[in-house]
Short mmCIF file of C-alpha atoms in Angstrom, two decimals:
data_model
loop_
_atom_site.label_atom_id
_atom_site.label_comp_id
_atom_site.label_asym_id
_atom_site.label_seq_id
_atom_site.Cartn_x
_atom_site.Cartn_y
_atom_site.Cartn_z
CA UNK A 122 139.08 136.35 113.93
CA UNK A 123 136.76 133.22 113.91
CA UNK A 124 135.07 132.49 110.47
CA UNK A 125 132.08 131.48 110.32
CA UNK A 126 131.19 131.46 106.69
CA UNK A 127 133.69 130.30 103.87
CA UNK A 128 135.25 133.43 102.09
CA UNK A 129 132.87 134.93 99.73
CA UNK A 130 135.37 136.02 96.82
CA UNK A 131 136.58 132.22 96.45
CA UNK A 132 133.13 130.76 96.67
CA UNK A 133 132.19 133.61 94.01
CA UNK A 134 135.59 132.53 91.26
CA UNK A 135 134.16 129.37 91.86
CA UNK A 136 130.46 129.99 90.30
CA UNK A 137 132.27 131.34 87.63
CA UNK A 138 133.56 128.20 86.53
CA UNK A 139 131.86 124.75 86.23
CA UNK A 140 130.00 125.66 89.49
CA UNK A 141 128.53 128.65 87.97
CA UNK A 142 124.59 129.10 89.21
CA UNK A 143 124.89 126.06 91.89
CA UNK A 144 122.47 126.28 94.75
CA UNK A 145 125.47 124.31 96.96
CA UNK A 146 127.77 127.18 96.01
CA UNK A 147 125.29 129.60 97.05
CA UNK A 148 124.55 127.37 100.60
CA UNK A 149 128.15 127.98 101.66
CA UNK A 150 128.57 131.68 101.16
CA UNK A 151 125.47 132.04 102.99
CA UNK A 152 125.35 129.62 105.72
CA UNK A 153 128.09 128.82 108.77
CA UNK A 154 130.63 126.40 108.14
CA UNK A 155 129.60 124.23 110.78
CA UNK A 156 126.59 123.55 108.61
CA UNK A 157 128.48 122.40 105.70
CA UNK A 158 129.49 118.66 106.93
CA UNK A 159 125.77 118.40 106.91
CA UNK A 160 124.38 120.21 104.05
CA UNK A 161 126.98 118.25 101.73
CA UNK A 162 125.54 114.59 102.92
CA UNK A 163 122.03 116.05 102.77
CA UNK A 164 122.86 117.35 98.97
CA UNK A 165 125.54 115.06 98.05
CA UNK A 166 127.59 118.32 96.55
CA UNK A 167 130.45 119.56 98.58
CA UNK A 168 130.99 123.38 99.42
CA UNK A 169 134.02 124.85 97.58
CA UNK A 170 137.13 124.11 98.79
CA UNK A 171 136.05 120.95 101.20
CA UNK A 172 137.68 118.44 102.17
CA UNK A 173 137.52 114.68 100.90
CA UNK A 174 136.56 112.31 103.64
CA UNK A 175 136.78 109.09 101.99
CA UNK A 176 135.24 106.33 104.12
CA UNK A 177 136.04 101.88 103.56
CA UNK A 178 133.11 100.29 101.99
CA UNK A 179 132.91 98.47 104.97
CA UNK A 180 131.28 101.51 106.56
CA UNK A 181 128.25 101.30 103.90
CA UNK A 182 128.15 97.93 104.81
CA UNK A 183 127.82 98.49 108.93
CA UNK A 184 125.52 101.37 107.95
CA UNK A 185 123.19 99.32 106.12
CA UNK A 186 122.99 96.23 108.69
CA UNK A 187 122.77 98.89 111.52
CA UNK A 188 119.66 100.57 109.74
CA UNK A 189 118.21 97.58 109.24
CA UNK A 190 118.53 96.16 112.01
CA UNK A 191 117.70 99.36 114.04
CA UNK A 192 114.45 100.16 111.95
CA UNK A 193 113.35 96.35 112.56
CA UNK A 194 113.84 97.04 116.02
CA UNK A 195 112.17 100.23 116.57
CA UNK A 196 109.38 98.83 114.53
CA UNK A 197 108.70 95.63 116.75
CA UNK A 198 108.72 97.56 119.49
CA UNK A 199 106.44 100.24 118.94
CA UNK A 200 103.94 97.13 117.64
CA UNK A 201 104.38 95.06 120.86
CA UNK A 202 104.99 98.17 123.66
CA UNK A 203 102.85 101.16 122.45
CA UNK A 204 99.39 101.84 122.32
CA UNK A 205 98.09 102.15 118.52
CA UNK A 206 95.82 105.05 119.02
CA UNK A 207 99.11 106.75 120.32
CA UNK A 208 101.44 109.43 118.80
CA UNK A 209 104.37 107.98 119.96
CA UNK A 210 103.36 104.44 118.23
CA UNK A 211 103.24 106.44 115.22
CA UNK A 212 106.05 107.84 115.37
CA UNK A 213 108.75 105.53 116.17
CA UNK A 214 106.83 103.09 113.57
CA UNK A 215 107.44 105.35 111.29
CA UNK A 216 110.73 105.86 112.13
CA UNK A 217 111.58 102.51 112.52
CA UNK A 218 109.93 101.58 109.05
CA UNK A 219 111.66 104.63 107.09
CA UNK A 220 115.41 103.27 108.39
CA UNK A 221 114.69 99.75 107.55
CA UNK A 222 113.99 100.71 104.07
CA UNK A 223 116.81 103.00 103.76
CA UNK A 224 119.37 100.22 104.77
CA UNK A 225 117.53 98.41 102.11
CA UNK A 226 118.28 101.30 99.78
CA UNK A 227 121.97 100.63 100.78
CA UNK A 228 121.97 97.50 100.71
CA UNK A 229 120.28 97.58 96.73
CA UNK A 230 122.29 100.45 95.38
CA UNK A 231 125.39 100.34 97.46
CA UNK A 232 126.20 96.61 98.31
CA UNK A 233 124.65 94.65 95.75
CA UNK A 234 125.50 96.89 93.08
CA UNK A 235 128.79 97.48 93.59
CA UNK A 236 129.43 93.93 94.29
CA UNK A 237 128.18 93.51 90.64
CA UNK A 238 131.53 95.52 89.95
CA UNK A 239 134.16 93.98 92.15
CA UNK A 240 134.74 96.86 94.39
CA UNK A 241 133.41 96.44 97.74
CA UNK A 242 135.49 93.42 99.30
CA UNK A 243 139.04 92.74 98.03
CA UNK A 244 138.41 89.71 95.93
CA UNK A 245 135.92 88.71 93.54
CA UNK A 246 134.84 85.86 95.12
CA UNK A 247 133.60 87.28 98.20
CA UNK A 248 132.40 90.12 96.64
CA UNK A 249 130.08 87.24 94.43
CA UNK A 250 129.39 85.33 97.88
CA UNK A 251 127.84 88.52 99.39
CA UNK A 252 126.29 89.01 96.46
CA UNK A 253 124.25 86.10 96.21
CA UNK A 254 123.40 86.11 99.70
CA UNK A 255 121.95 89.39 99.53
CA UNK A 256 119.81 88.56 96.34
CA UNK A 257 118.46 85.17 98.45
CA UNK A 258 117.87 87.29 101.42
CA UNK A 259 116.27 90.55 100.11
CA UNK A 260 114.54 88.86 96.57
CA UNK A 261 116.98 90.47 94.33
CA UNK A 262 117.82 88.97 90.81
CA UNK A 263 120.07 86.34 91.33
CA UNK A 264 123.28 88.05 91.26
CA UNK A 265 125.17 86.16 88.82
CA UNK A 266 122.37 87.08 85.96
CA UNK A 267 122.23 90.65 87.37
CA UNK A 268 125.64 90.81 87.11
CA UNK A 269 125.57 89.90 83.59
CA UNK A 270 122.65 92.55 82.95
CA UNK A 271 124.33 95.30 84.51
CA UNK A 272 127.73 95.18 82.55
CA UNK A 273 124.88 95.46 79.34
CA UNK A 274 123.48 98.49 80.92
CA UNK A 275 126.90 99.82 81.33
CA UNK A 276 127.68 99.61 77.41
CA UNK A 277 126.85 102.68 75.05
CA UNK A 278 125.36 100.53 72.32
CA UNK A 279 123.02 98.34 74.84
CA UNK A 280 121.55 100.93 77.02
CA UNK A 281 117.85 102.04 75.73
CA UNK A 282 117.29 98.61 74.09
CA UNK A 283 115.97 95.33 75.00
CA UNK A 284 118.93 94.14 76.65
CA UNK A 285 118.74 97.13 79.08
CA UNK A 286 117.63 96.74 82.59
CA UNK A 287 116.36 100.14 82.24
CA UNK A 288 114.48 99.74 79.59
CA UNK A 289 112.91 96.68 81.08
CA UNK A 290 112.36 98.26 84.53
CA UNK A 291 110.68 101.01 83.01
CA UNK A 292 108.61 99.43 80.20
CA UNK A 293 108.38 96.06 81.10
CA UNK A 294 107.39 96.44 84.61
CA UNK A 295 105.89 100.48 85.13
CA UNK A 296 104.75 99.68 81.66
CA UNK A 297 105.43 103.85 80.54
CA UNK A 298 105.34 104.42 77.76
CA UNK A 299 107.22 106.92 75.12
CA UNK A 300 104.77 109.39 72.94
CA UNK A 301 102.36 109.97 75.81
CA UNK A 302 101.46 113.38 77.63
CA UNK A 303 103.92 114.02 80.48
CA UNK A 304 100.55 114.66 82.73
CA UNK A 305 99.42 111.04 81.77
CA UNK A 306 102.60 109.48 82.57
CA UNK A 307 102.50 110.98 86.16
CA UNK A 308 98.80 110.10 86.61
CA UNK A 309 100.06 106.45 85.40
CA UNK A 310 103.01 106.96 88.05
CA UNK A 311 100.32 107.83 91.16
CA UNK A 312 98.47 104.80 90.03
CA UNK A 313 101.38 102.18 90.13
CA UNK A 314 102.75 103.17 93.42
CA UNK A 315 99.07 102.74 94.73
CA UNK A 316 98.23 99.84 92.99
CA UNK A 317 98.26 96.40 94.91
CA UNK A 318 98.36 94.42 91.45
CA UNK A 319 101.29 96.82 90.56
CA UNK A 320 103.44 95.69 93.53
CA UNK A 321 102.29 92.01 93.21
CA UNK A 322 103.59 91.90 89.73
CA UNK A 323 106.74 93.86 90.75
CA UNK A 324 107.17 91.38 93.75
CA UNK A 325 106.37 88.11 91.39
CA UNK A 326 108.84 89.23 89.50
CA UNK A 327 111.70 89.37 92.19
CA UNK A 328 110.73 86.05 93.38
CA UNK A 329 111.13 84.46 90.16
CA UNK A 330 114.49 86.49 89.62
CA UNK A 331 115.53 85.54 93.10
CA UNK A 332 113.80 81.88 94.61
CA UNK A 333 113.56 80.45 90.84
CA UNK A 334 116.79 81.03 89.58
CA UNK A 335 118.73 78.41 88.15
CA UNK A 336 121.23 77.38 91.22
CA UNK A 337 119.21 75.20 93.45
CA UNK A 338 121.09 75.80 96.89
CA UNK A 339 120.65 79.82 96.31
CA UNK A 340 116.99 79.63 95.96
CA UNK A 341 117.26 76.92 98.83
CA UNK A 342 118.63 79.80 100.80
CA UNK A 343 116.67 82.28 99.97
CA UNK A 344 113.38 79.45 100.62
CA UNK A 345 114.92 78.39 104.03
CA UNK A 346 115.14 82.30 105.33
CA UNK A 347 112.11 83.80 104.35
CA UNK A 348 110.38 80.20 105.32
CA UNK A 349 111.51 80.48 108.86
CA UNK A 350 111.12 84.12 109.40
CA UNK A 351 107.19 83.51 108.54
CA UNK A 352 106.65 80.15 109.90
CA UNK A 353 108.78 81.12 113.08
CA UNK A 354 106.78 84.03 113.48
CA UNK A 355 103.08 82.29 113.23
CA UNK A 356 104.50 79.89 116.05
CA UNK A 357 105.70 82.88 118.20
CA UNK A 358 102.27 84.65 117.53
CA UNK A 359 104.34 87.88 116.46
CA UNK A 360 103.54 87.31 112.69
CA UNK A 361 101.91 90.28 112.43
CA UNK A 362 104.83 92.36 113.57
CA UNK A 363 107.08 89.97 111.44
CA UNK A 364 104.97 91.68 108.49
CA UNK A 365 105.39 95.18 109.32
CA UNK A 366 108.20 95.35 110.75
CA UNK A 367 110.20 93.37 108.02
CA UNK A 368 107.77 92.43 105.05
CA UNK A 369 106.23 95.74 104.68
CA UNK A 370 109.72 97.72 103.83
CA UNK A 371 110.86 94.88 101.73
CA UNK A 372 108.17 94.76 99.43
CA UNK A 373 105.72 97.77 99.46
CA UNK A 374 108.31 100.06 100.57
CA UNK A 375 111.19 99.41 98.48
CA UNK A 376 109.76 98.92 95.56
CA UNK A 377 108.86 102.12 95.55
CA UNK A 378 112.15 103.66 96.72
CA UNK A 379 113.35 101.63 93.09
CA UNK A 380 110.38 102.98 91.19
CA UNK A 381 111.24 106.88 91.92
CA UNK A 382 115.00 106.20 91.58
CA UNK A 383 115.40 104.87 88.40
CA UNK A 384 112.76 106.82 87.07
CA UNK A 385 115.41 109.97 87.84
CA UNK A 386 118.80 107.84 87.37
CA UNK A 387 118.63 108.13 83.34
CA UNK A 388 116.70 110.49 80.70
CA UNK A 389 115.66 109.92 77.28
CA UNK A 390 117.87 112.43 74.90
CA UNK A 391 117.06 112.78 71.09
CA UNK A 392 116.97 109.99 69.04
CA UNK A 393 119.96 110.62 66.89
CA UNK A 394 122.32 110.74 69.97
CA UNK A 395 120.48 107.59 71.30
CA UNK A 396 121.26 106.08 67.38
CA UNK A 397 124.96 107.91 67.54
CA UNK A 398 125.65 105.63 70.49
CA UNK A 399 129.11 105.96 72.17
CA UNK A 400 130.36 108.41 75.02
CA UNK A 401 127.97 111.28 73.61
CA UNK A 402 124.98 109.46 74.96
CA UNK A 403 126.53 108.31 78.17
CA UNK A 404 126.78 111.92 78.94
CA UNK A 405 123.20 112.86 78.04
CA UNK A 406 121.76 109.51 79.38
CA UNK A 407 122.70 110.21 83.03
CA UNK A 408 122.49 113.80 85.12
CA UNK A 409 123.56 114.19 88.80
CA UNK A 410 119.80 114.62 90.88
CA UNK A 411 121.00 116.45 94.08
CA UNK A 412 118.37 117.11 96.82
CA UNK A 413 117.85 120.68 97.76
CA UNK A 414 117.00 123.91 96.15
CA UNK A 415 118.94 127.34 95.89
CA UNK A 416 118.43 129.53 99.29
CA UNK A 417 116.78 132.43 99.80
CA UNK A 418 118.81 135.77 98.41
CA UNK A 419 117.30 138.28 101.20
CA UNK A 420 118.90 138.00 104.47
CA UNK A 421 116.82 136.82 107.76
CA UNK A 422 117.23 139.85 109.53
CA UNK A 423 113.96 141.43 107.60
CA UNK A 424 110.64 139.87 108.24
CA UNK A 425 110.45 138.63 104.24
CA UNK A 426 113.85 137.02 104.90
CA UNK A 427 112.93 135.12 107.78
CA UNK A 428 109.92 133.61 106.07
CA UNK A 429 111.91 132.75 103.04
CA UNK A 430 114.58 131.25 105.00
CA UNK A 431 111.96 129.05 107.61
CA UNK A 432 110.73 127.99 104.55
CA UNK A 433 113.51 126.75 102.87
CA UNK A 434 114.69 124.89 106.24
CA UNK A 435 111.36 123.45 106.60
CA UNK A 436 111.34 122.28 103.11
CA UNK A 437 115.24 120.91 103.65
CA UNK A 438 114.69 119.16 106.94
CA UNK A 439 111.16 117.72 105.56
CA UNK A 440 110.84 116.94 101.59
CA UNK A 441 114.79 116.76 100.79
CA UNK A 442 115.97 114.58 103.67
CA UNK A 443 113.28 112.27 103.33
CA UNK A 444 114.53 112.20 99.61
CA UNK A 445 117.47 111.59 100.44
CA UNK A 446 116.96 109.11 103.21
CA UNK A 447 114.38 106.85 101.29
CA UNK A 448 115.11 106.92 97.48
CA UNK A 449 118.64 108.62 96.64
CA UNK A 450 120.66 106.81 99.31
CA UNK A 451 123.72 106.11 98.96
CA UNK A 452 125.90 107.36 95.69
CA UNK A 453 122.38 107.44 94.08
CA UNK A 454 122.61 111.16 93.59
CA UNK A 455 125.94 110.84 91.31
CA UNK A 456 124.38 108.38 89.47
CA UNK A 457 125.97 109.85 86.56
CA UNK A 458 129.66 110.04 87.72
CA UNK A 459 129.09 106.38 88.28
CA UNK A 460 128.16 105.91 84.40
CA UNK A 461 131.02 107.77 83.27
CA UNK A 462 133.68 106.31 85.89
CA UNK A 463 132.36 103.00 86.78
CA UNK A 464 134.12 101.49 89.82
CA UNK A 465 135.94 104.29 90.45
CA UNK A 466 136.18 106.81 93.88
CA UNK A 467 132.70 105.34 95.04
CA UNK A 468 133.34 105.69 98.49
CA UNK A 469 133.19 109.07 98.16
CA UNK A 470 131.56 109.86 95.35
CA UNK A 471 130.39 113.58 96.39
CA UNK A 472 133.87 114.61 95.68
CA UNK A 473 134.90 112.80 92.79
CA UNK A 474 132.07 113.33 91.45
CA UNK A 475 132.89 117.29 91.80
CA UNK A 476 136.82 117.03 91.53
CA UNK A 477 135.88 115.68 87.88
CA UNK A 478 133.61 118.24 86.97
CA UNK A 479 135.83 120.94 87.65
CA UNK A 480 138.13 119.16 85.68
CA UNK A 481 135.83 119.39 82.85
CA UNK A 482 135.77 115.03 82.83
CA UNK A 483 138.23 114.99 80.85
CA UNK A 484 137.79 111.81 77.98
CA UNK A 485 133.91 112.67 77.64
CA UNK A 486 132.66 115.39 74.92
CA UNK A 487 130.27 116.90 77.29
CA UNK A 488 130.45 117.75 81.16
CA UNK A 489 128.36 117.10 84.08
CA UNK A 490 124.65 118.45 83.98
CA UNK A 491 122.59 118.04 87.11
CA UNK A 492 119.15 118.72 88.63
CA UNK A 493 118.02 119.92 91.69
CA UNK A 494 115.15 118.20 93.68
CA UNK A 495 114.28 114.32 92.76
CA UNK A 496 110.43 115.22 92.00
CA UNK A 497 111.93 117.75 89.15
CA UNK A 498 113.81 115.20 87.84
CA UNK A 499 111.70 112.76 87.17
CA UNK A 500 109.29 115.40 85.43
CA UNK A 501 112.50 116.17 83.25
CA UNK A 502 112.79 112.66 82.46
CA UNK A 503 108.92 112.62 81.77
CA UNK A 504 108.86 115.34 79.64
CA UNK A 505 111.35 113.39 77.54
CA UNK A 506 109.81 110.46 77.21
CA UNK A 507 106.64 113.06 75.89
CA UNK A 508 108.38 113.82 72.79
CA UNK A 509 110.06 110.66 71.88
CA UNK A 510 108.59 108.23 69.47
CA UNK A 511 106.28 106.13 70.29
CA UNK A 512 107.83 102.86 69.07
CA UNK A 513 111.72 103.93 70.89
CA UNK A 514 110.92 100.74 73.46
CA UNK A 515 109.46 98.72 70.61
#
């Protein structure tokens, strides 16, 4: 007999162990296998029982440069070919705009990061030669100094202080602060992403990082691209589209990709762990943020059940995938397997990520905790910050 569905009694000794009360768990026993492929890049969780499919980081590398490329594309062309008071201009600029950023995403969180750590190319020196191209290109920190930052945010006894990158994204540049009301650090949130002096200060800040570094020929590079991709487009008469098309998603739009991801990627825990230091705050620091949310218990044969279930679909195929598209691209999602294991299993991080919780991550005092849905996360994260003192970023 053809199966459609993975079998119920393993899927249910499963949730009794480290999977116990996950929505993925729940996803395959109630939907088709032939859904699960997609459901476990949509959620970055596998089902039970699945598979690895590691893939090269050279394929994170074509996907980036082929969403980039692609989104630049379909972006010119609905600005040149299609009428603006159409719905088709609106879409496929939309579409075009919304891949551009998320190869950007890959390109910051994937590419550049990991070249930080050695492990995309085989040696360190071309990992440090795409490296520093990408920072020129895309106004990233100069990757030699971000290099140096990120090891720092990588050590127990740095992370939460002034040497943290963290700690500076958050405080020096969203300027939120510990001790106030979780409400009032979402209306402050709202407010930034809105807020044209917000994203000049953001953007003055990566050009300084990137075009005033201290190596003359990398900001020469970086001067030299973005100096021909504007003046070349004035002379063409296509500046405009050179602005949408490519400026738009690499200021405006990315920046605030960054600002919702690494407002989930770490989360204030008491002070005395944060003053404990060592592998007790790693684990508390960092929490998996997964996409999604548990599916409906009734089954779609009754009328209730249908509406629960178009609901969740419509919620999974709207909200989570653009989630996951535009801020937790990538490994994003396992942010904290990366933390605990840095360097390790990247490529496929959804199940080594979940191989080591079941595992119980062995060397660590406390297991995997995750959230569901980025928007929750953050409010976690929020309501941690709430309590904290008010002096913890002093």
């Amino acid at each position: 007999m053809h199966i459609t569905r993975l079998d119920i009694e393993s899927v249910t000794r499963l949730a009794e162990g480290p999977t116990r009360n996950d929505p993925r768990v729940e996803m395959a026993a109630r939907l088709p296998r032939a859904l699960q492929p997609f459901l476990t890049w949509l959620t970055a969780k596998p089902a039970p029982g699945e598979p690895a499919a590691p893939r090269p980081p050279s394929a994170y590398v074509r996907q980036a440069v082929l969403l980039v490329l692609g989104g630049c594309a379909a972006s010119a062309l609905a600005m040149a070919m299609l009428p603006l008071s159409s719905v088709e201009f609106w879409v496929v600029l939309c579409g075009g705009l919304l891949a551009t950023s998320s190869g950007l995403g890959l390109f910051q969180v994937v590419i550049f990061h990991h070249c930080s750590h050695g492990t995309v190319f085989s040696t360190r020196e071309r990992n440090r030669m795409v490296g520093r191209w990408v920072s020129a290109v895309l106004l990233f920190k100069h990757f030699d100094a971000y290099q140096r930052e990120h090891m720092l945010h990588h050590n127990a006894n740095k992370l939460f202080t002034d040497d943290d990158e963290f700690t500076d994204f958050v405080v020096g540049i969203c300027d939120l602060r510990t001790a106030l009301d979780r409400r009032a650090l979402w209306r402050k949130l709202l407010v930034l992403l809105v807020s044209p002096w917000f994203h000049l200060r953001f953007m003055s800040k990566r050009i300084q990082g990137s075009l005033m570094s201290k190596e003359y020929r990398h900001n020469l590079i970086g001067v030299g691209v973005w100096g021909t991709l504007l003046v070349g487009g004035a002379l063409l008469h296509i500046l405009p589209i050179v602005l949408v098309a490519w400026v738009l998603p690499v200021t405006v739009l990315l920046q605030i990709a960054t600002v919702f991801r690494i407002l989930c990627e770490h989360r204030l825990p008491p002070v005395e762990i944060i003053e404990q230091r060592g592998k007790q705050l790693v684990c508390e620091a960092t929490a998996g943020v997964f996409p999604g949310t548990r599916p409906p218990r009734l089954r779609a044969s009754s009328m209730g059940g249908m509406l629960a279930w178009s609901a969740w679909w419509a919620n999974m195929l709207t909200v989570q995938m653009f989630v996951r598209i535009f801020v937790l691209v990538g490994d994003a999602p396992c942010h904290d397997f990366h933390h605990r294991r840095p360097g390790k299993r990247w490529t496929d991080y959804t199940h080594a990520r979940q191989s080591d919780l079941d595992a119980g991550c062995p060397g660590f005092p406390v297991n995997y905790v995750e959230t569901w849905g980025l928007f929750r996360a953050i409010d976690q994260n929020f309501a941690a910050m709430a309590i904290a003192p008010a002096d913890l970023f002093d």
